């Protein structure tokens, strides 16, 4: 299985929409922030890492309905962490309303939003895209 940067962001946005995830702030997104898994030329999984100073925001993790249960989510989280390490980010943070146990099983721990670096807290994801009720998790990364 190959995880790579997407050729087309439109397919990624369609998968996120189909998965019920926000895309309003992704119109001008940098495709190099994303990693995807494709099958038969179709995106079946995606994840993104946005860099904010020395920390990153893990977001937009989605797997197409027909490909769920195959471990793609874990593969994509590993790809996001590898991308964050390439970019020399010391930690990743995320917000989720449904997947906290999934991320906790991968070493992410609950974090008080006030402890998240200010640059990450100023992201659209933290300010307006995700509800205040979303769980906030973080993970320190080793270079």
mmCIF file of C-alpha atoms in Angstrom:
data_model
loop_
_atom_site.group_PDB
_atom_site.id
_atom_site.type_symbol
_atom_site.label_atom_id
_atom_site.label_comp_id
_atom_site.label_asym_id
_atom_site.label_seq_id
_atom_site.Cartn_x
_atom_site.Cartn_y
_atom_site.Cartn_z
ATOM 1 C CA UNK A 1 0.000 0.000 0.000
ATOM 2 C CA UNK A 2 1.396 3.379 -1.009
ATOM 3 C CA UNK A 3 0.640 6.560 0.880
ATOM 4 C CA UNK A 4 1.424 9.704 -1.096
ATOM 5 C CA UNK A 5 0.569 13.352 -1.622
ATOM 6 C CA UNK A 6 -2.610 13.688 -3.696
ATOM 7 C CA UNK A 7 -2.594 14.524 -7.384
ATOM 8 C CA UNK A 8 -6.000 16.193 -7.093
ATOM 9 C CA UNK A 9 -7.403 17.916 -4.032
ATOM 10 C CA UNK A 10 -10.984 17.752 -5.349
ATOM 11 C CA UNK A 11 -11.204 14.011 -4.726
ATOM 12 C CA UNK A 12 -9.936 14.507 -1.175
ATOM 13 C CA UNK A 13 -12.558 17.174 -0.516
ATOM 14 C CA UNK A 14 -15.265 14.863 -1.890
ATOM 15 C CA UNK A 15 -14.173 12.072 0.481
ATOM 16 C CA UNK A 16 -14.173 14.461 3.444
ATOM 17 C CA UNK A 17 -17.652 15.689 2.543
ATOM 18 C CA UNK A 18 -18.934 12.120 2.154
ATOM 19 C CA UNK A 19 -17.439 11.340 5.586
ATOM 20 C CA UNK A 20 -19.195 14.298 7.223
ATOM 21 C CA UNK A 21 -15.973 16.208 7.880
ATOM 22 C CA UNK A 22 -15.574 19.965 7.401
ATOM 23 C CA UNK A 23 -14.039 21.354 4.210
ATOM 24 C CA UNK A 24 -15.046 25.038 4.362
ATOM 25 C CA UNK A 25 -11.511 26.182 5.193
ATOM 26 C CA UNK A 26 -9.749 23.872 2.698
ATOM 27 C CA UNK A 27 -10.500 25.687 -0.577
ATOM 28 C CA UNK A 28 -6.930 27.001 -0.799
ATOM 29 C CA UNK A 29 -5.268 24.092 1.004
ATOM 30 C CA UNK A 30 -1.774 23.003 0.015
ATOM 31 C CA UNK A 31 -1.946 19.455 -1.423
ATOM 32 C CA UNK A 32 1.491 18.739 0.099
ATOM 33 C CA UNK A 33 -0.175 18.911 3.538
ATOM 34 C CA UNK A 34 -2.220 15.812 2.647
ATOM 35 C CA UNK A 35 -1.444 12.137 2.353
ATOM 36 C CA UNK A 36 -3.778 9.760 0.550
ATOM 37 C CA UNK A 37 -4.257 6.087 -0.184
ATOM 38 C CA UNK A 38 -5.649 5.268 -3.615
ATOM 39 C CA UNK A 39 -7.197 2.142 -5.069
ATOM 40 C CA UNK A 40 -7.838 1.812 -8.787
ATOM 41 C CA UNK A 41 -6.949 5.490 -9.171
ATOM 42 C CA UNK A 42 -9.541 6.576 -6.592
ATOM 43 C CA UNK A 43 -8.787 8.188 -3.204
ATOM 44 C CA UNK A 44 -10.045 5.858 -0.463
ATOM 45 C CA UNK A 45 -8.316 7.500 2.504
ATOM 46 C CA UNK A 46 -6.800 10.832 3.454
ATOM 47 C CA UNK A 47 -5.237 12.797 6.279
ATOM 48 C CA UNK A 48 -3.639 16.234 6.587
ATOM 49 C CA UNK A 49 -1.011 17.930 8.738
ATOM 50 C CA UNK A 50 -0.970 21.709 8.995
ATOM 51 C CA UNK A 51 2.221 23.202 10.466
ATOM 52 C CA UNK A 52 1.997 26.042 12.976
ATOM 53 C CA UNK A 53 5.470 26.924 14.155
ATOM 54 C CA UNK A 54 6.968 23.900 15.900
ATOM 55 C CA UNK A 55 3.650 22.064 16.259
ATOM 56 C CA UNK A 56 1.136 20.609 13.865
ATOM 57 C CA UNK A 57 -2.568 20.070 13.509
ATOM 58 C CA UNK A 58 -3.606 16.579 12.412
ATOM 59 C CA UNK A 59 -6.904 16.888 10.610
ATOM 60 C CA UNK A 60 -9.147 15.540 7.884
ATOM 61 C CA UNK A 61 -8.610 11.837 8.564
ATOM 62 C CA UNK A 62 -11.154 9.922 6.507
ATOM 63 C CA UNK A 63 -11.523 6.458 4.987
ATOM 64 C CA UNK A 64 -14.124 5.681 2.340
ATOM 65 C CA UNK A 65 -16.991 3.573 3.630
ATOM 66 C CA UNK A 66 -16.111 0.532 1.481
ATOM 67 C CA UNK A 67 -12.499 0.542 2.720
ATOM 68 C CA UNK A 68 -13.149 0.835 6.473
ATOM 69 C CA UNK A 69 -12.016 -1.894 8.839
ATOM 70 C CA UNK A 70 -8.846 -2.638 6.868
ATOM 71 C CA UNK A 71 -6.420 -0.618 8.981
ATOM 72 C CA UNK A 72 -6.151 2.322 6.588
ATOM 73 C CA UNK A 73 -6.869 4.823 9.367
ATOM 74 C CA UNK A 74 -3.843 3.646 11.332
ATOM 75 C CA UNK A 75 -1.666 3.686 8.211
ATOM 76 C CA UNK A 76 -2.748 7.255 7.498
ATOM 77 C CA UNK A 77 -2.041 8.399 11.074
ATOM 78 C CA UNK A 78 1.464 6.915 10.763
ATOM 79 C CA UNK A 79 1.901 8.775 7.462
ATOM 80 C CA UNK A 80 0.770 12.023 9.101
ATOM 81 C CA UNK A 81 3.244 11.525 11.932
ATOM 82 C CA UNK A 82 6.039 10.814 9.424
ATOM 83 C CA UNK A 83 5.144 13.997 7.539
ATOM 84 C CA UNK A 84 5.163 15.963 10.806
ATOM 85 C CA UNK A 85 8.607 14.569 11.658
ATOM 86 C CA UNK A 86 9.897 15.480 8.165
ATOM 87 C CA UNK A 87 8.721 19.005 8.865
ATOM 88 C CA UNK A 88 10.449 18.909 12.269
ATOM 89 C CA UNK A 89 7.245 19.359 14.252
ATOM 90 C CA UNK A 90 7.607 18.400 17.900
ATOM 91 C CA UNK A 91 3.956 17.553 18.516
ATOM 92 C CA UNK A 92 0.651 16.970 16.783
ATOM 93 C CA UNK A 93 -2.722 18.119 18.089
ATOM 94 C CA UNK A 94 -6.208 17.297 16.878
ATOM 95 C CA UNK A 95 -9.878 17.853 17.554
ATOM 96 C CA UNK A 96 -12.453 15.093 17.200
ATOM 97 C CA UNK A 97 -16.096 14.597 18.005
ATOM 98 C CA UNK A 98 -16.159 10.856 17.267
ATOM 99 C CA UNK A 99 -12.694 9.263 17.184
ATOM 100 C CA UNK A 100 -10.985 9.951 20.528
ATOM 101 C CA UNK A 101 -10.593 6.217 21.388
ATOM 102 C CA UNK A 102 -9.062 5.547 17.943
ATOM 103 C CA UNK A 103 -6.413 8.237 18.500
ATOM 104 C CA UNK A 104 -5.827 7.321 22.154
ATOM 105 C CA UNK A 105 -5.001 3.776 21.025
ATOM 106 C CA UNK A 106 -2.253 5.363 18.897
ATOM 107 C CA UNK A 107 -0.631 7.309 21.725
ATOM 108 C CA UNK A 108 -2.627 10.538 21.650
ATOM 109 C CA UNK A 109 -3.708 11.852 25.031
ATOM 110 C CA UNK A 110 -6.378 14.343 26.065
ATOM 111 C CA UNK A 111 -5.019 17.896 26.273
ATOM 112 C CA UNK A 112 -6.632 20.998 27.702
ATOM 113 C CA UNK A 113 -7.114 23.417 24.804
ATOM 114 C CA UNK A 114 -5.304 26.108 26.783
ATOM 115 C CA UNK A 115 -2.156 23.925 26.703
ATOM 116 C CA UNK A 116 -2.136 23.715 22.893
ATOM 117 C CA UNK A 117 0.368 26.145 21.335
ATOM 118 C CA UNK A 118 -1.264 29.474 20.528
ATOM 119 C CA UNK A 119 -0.502 29.248 16.801
ATOM 120 C CA UNK A 120 -2.439 25.967 16.576
ATOM 121 C CA UNK A 121 -5.287 27.424 18.641
ATOM 122 C CA UNK A 122 -5.557 30.266 16.096
ATOM 123 C CA UNK A 123 -6.183 27.808 13.246
ATOM 124 C CA UNK A 124 -9.609 27.760 11.614
ATOM 125 C CA UNK A 125 -10.077 24.217 12.943
ATOM 126 C CA UNK A 126 -9.805 25.445 16.544
ATOM 127 C CA UNK A 127 -11.476 28.840 16.072
ATOM 128 C CA UNK A 128 -14.524 28.051 14.011
ATOM 129 C CA UNK A 129 -14.590 24.707 12.189
ATOM 130 C CA UNK A 130 -14.834 22.251 15.099
ATOM 131 C CA UNK A 131 -17.309 22.705 17.936
ATOM 132 C CA UNK A 132 -16.132 23.614 21.416
ATOM 133 C CA UNK A 133 -17.393 20.206 22.557
ATOM 134 C CA UNK A 134 -14.801 18.369 20.398
ATOM 135 C CA UNK A 135 -12.176 16.394 22.301
ATOM 136 C CA UNK A 136 -8.672 17.839 22.070
ATOM 137 C CA UNK A 137 -5.786 15.358 21.941
ATOM 138 C CA UNK A 138 -2.057 15.637 21.423
ATOM 139 C CA UNK A 139 1.067 13.580 20.977
ATOM 140 C CA UNK A 140 4.756 14.456 21.310
ATOM 141 C CA UNK A 141 6.839 13.250 18.371
ATOM 142 C CA UNK A 142 10.377 11.946 18.294
ATOM 143 C CA UNK A 143 12.558 13.218 15.455
#
